[in-house]
Coordinates of C-alpha atoms (C1' of nucleotides) in Angstrom, one line a residue:
Chain A
M1 CA 4.3 28.5 13.0
Q2 CA 7.6 29.8 11.7
Q3 CA 7.4 27.1 9.1
H4 CA 4.1 28.4 8.0
E5 CA 5.4 31.9 7.5
K6 CA 8.3 30.4 5.7
I7 CA 6.1 28.5 3.3
A8 CA 3.8 31.4 2.8
A9 CA 6.8 33.5 1.9
L10 CA 8.1 30.9 -0.4
K11 CA 4.8 30.2 -2.1
P12 CA 3.1 33.3 -3.4
V13 CA 1.1 30.8 -5.5
A14 CA 0.7 31.8 -9.0
S15 CA -2.9 32.0 -10.2
R16 CA -2.0 29.4 -12.8
P17 CA 0.7 27.2 -11.7
F18 CA -0.3 24.6 -14.2
S19 CA 1.6 26.3 -17.0
S20 CA 4.7 25.5 -15.2
F21 CA 3.3 22.6 -13.4
R22 CA 2.8 20.6 -16.5
P23 CA 6.3 20.2 -17.7
L24 CA 7.3 19.2 -14.2
P25 CA 9.6 16.5 -15.3
K26 CA 11.1 18.8 -17.8
L27 CA 11.6 21.3 -15.1
L28 CA 13.4 18.8 -12.9
Q29 CA 15.2 17.5 -15.9
D30 CA 16.4 21.0 -16.6
L31 CA 17.5 21.3 -13.1
T32 CA 19.4 18.1 -13.4
A33 CA 20.9 19.2 -16.6
T34 CA 21.9 22.4 -15.1
G35 CA 23.8 20.5 -12.5
S36 CA 21.5 21.1 -9.7
P37 CA 21.1 17.9 -7.8
P38 CA 17.6 17.2 -6.7
I39 CA 19.0 16.4 -3.3
T40 CA 19.1 20.1 -2.6
I41 CA 15.5 20.3 -3.5
L42 CA 14.5 17.6 -1.2
E43 CA 16.6 18.9 1.6
E44 CA 15.0 22.2 1.2
T45 CA 11.6 20.6 1.2
V46 CA 12.3 18.7 4.3
L47 CA 13.6 21.8 5.9
V48 CA 10.5 23.6 5.0
R49 CA 8.2 21.0 6.5
P50 CA 9.9 18.8 9.0
K51 CA 6.5 17.8 10.3
A52 CA 6.1 14.4 8.7
T53 CA 7.9 14.2 5.5
R54 CA 7.6 10.5 4.7
F55 CA 9.2 9.3 1.6
S56 CA 8.4 5.7 1.0
S57 CA 8.9 5.0 -2.6
P58 CA 11.4 2.2 -3.2
P59 CA 9.2 -0.3 -5.0
S60 CA 12.3 -2.1 -6.1
D61 CA 12.1 -4.0 -2.9
L62 CA 8.7 -3.0 -1.7
P63 CA 9.7 -1.8 1.8
T64 CA 8.5 -4.3 4.3
E65 CA 8.1 -1.5 6.7
M66 CA 5.9 0.3 4.2
T67 CA 3.9 -2.8 3.5
A68 CA 3.4 -3.1 7.2
T69 CA 2.3 0.4 7.6
M70 CA 0.3 0.3 4.5
D71 CA -1.5 -2.7 5.8
A72 CA -2.8 -0.4 8.4
G73 CA -4.8 1.2 5.7
S74 CA -5.6 4.8 6.2
D75 CA -3.5 4.7 9.3
A76 CA -0.5 4.5 7.0
T77 CA -0.6 8.2 6.8
R78 CA 0.1 8.3 10.4
E79 CA 3.4 6.5 10.1
E80 CA 6.4 8.6 10.4
M81 CA 9.3 7.1 8.6
E82 CA 12.9 7.7 9.0
V83 CA 13.4 10.5 6.5
D84 CA 17.1 10.3 7.0
T85 CA 17.6 7.1 5.1
E86 CA 14.6 7.7 3.0
Q87 CA 16.0 10.9 1.7
A88 CA 18.8 9.0 0.0
N89 CA 16.3 6.7 -1.6
C90 CA 14.1 9.5 -2.7
C91 CA 16.9 11.2 -4.4
D92 CA 17.8 8.1 -6.1
H93 CA 14.3 7.6 -7.3
L94 CA 14.0 11.2 -8.3
T95 CA 16.9 10.7 -10.5
A96 CA 15.1 8.0 -12.3
Y97 CA 12.1 10.2 -12.3
H98 CA 14.1 12.9 -14.0
S99 CA 15.0 10.5 -16.7
A100 CA 11.4 10.0 -17.5
K101 CA 10.3 12.0 -20.5
K102 CA 6.6 11.5 -20.0
P103 CA 4.7 13.8 -17.7
R104 CA 4.0 10.9 -15.4
L105 CA 5.1 11.2 -11.9
S106 CA 6.9 7.9 -12.0
I107 CA 9.3 8.2 -9.2
D108 CA 9.2 4.4 -8.9
E109 CA 9.0 1.9 -11.6
Y110 CA 5.3 1.5 -11.6
N111 CA 2.8 3.3 -13.8
W112 CA 0.6 5.8 -12.0
R113 CA -2.5 7.5 -13.2
K114 CA -3.5 10.7 -11.5
Y115 CA -7.1 10.8 -10.5
G116 CA -7.4 13.9 -8.4
Q117 CA -5.7 16.8 -6.8
K118 CA -6.6 18.8 -3.9
K119 CA -5.3 21.5 -1.7
V120 CA -5.4 20.1 1.8
K121 CA -5.3 22.2 4.8
E122 CA -2.7 20.0 6.4
S123 CA -0.3 20.9 3.7
E124 CA 0.6 24.1 2.1
F125 CA 1.0 22.3 -1.2
P126 CA -1.5 20.7 -3.4
R127 CA -1.9 17.0 -2.9
S128 CA -2.2 14.8 -5.9
Y129 CA -3.8 11.4 -5.9
Y130 CA -2.5 8.6 -8.0
K131 CA -3.6 5.1 -8.7
C132 CA -1.5 2.3 -10.0
S133 CA -2.5 2.1 -13.6
Y134 CA -2.5 -1.7 -13.4
P135 CA -6.0 -2.9 -13.9
S136 CA -6.4 -4.8 -10.6
C137 CA -3.8 -3.1 -8.6
P138 CA -5.3 -1.4 -5.6
V139 CA -2.2 0.7 -4.8
K140 CA -2.6 4.4 -4.4
R141 CA -0.3 7.1 -3.5
K142 CA -0.6 10.7 -2.4
V143 CA 2.0 13.1 -3.6
E144 CA 2.4 16.6 -2.3
T145 CA 4.3 18.8 -4.6
T146 CA 5.4 22.4 -4.2
I147 CA 4.5 24.9 -6.8
D148 CA 8.0 24.5 -8.0
G149 CA 7.3 21.0 -8.8
Q150 CA 9.3 19.6 -6.0
I151 CA 8.0 16.6 -4.3
A152 CA 7.3 17.5 -0.7
E153 CA 5.7 14.3 0.5
I154 CA 4.7 10.9 -0.8
V155 CA 2.4 8.5 0.9
Y156 CA 1.8 5.0 -0.4
S157 CA -1.2 2.9 0.5
G158 CA -1.6 -0.7 -0.4
E159 CA 0.6 -3.3 -2.1
H160 CA 1.2 -4.0 -5.7
N161 CA -0.3 -7.3 -6.7
H162 CA 1.7 -7.5 -9.9
P163 CA 5.3 -7.4 -10.9
K164 CA 6.9 -4.1 -11.8
P165 CA 6.3 -3.1 -15.4
L166 CA 9.4 -3.4 -17.4
P167 CA 11.2 -0.1 -17.9
P168 CA 10.6 1.7 -21.2
R169 CA 13.6 0.1 -22.6
K170 CA 17.2 1.0 -22.9
P171 CA 18.7 1.4 -26.3
L172 CA 21.9 0.0 -25.1
L173 CA 23.3 -3.2 -26.1
S174 CA 21.1 -3.2 -29.2
T175 CA 23.6 -4.9 -31.3
S176 CA 21.1 -5.9 -33.9
Chain B
dG1 C1' -8.3 8.2 -31.8
dG2 C1' -6.6 6.9 -27.4
dT3 C1' -4.8 7.8 -23.0
dA4 C1' -3.6 10.7 -19.3
dT5 C1' -4.3 15.0 -16.8
dT6 C1' -7.0 18.7 -15.0
dT7 C1' -10.5 20.3 -12.2
dG8 C1' -15.0 21.0 -10.0
dA9 C1' -18.5 18.5 -7.5
dC10 C1' -20.0 15.0 -4.5
dC11 C1' -19.7 11.8 -0.7
dA12 C1' -17.9 10.0 3.6
dC13 C1' -15.6 10.5 7.8
dT14 C1' -14.1 13.1 11.8
dT15 C1' -14.5 16.6 15.2
Chain C
dA1 C1' -26.5 17.6 14.2
dA2 C1' -23.6 20.7 11.7
dA3 C1' -19.4 22.1 9.7
dG4 C1' -15.0 21.1 7.9
dT5 C1' -11.6 18.3 5.5
dG6 C1' -10.1 14.6 2.8
dG7 C1' -10.7 11.3 -0.9
dT8 C1' -12.9 9.9 -5.2
dC9 C1' -15.6 10.4 -9.4
dA10 C1' -16.5 11.9 -13.8
dA11 C1' -16.6 15.3 -17.7
dA12 C1' -13.7 18.2 -20.3
dT13 C1' -9.3 19.1 -22.2
dA14 C1' -4.5 18.4 -23.8
dC15 C1' -1.0 15.8 -25.7

DNA sequence: GGTATTTGACCACTT
DNA sequence: AAAGTGGTCAAATAC
């Protein structure tokens, strides 16, 4: 209940959050540039909603635990993961995410395409629905973001049936 | 011109 | 059986 009030107080909800929602990566990038580690953001997020903040994102080694829970299908959303350790991972991924210049919410190394957004009662924040942009990949993920653009919750469902797409490319070691 | 995002509507499931 | 909520689709728009 208190959390609710807290959130309400935190989110006056602008009539058009999209104007600032769009450059989300930029926003975060700016934050990073300013020297404000995303960790603070996440912590804050978790503090705001300690209900079931599950951050399962590390695709680098597709979490077995996640896979297991994901296997449960819709029940995956029921799984409560250890946010403690996850937080560290999240931040790490967020860092990568900050590096992204595209407005894609690529916290992991896969390509996602947003196909919907909805304000769910369960959450104070809008929930965005993403699909892996790989043609035959059934993986989906739900991402709840605060109006500030902070990621409040991520829920993966399914497994990638393809290798991770190569990163954009790093202009390092280009000795040509 | 092409691709991704946004957003309202519709459908399915749960209570 | 009805209402409410969540998830997905599809058209329009933006980049």
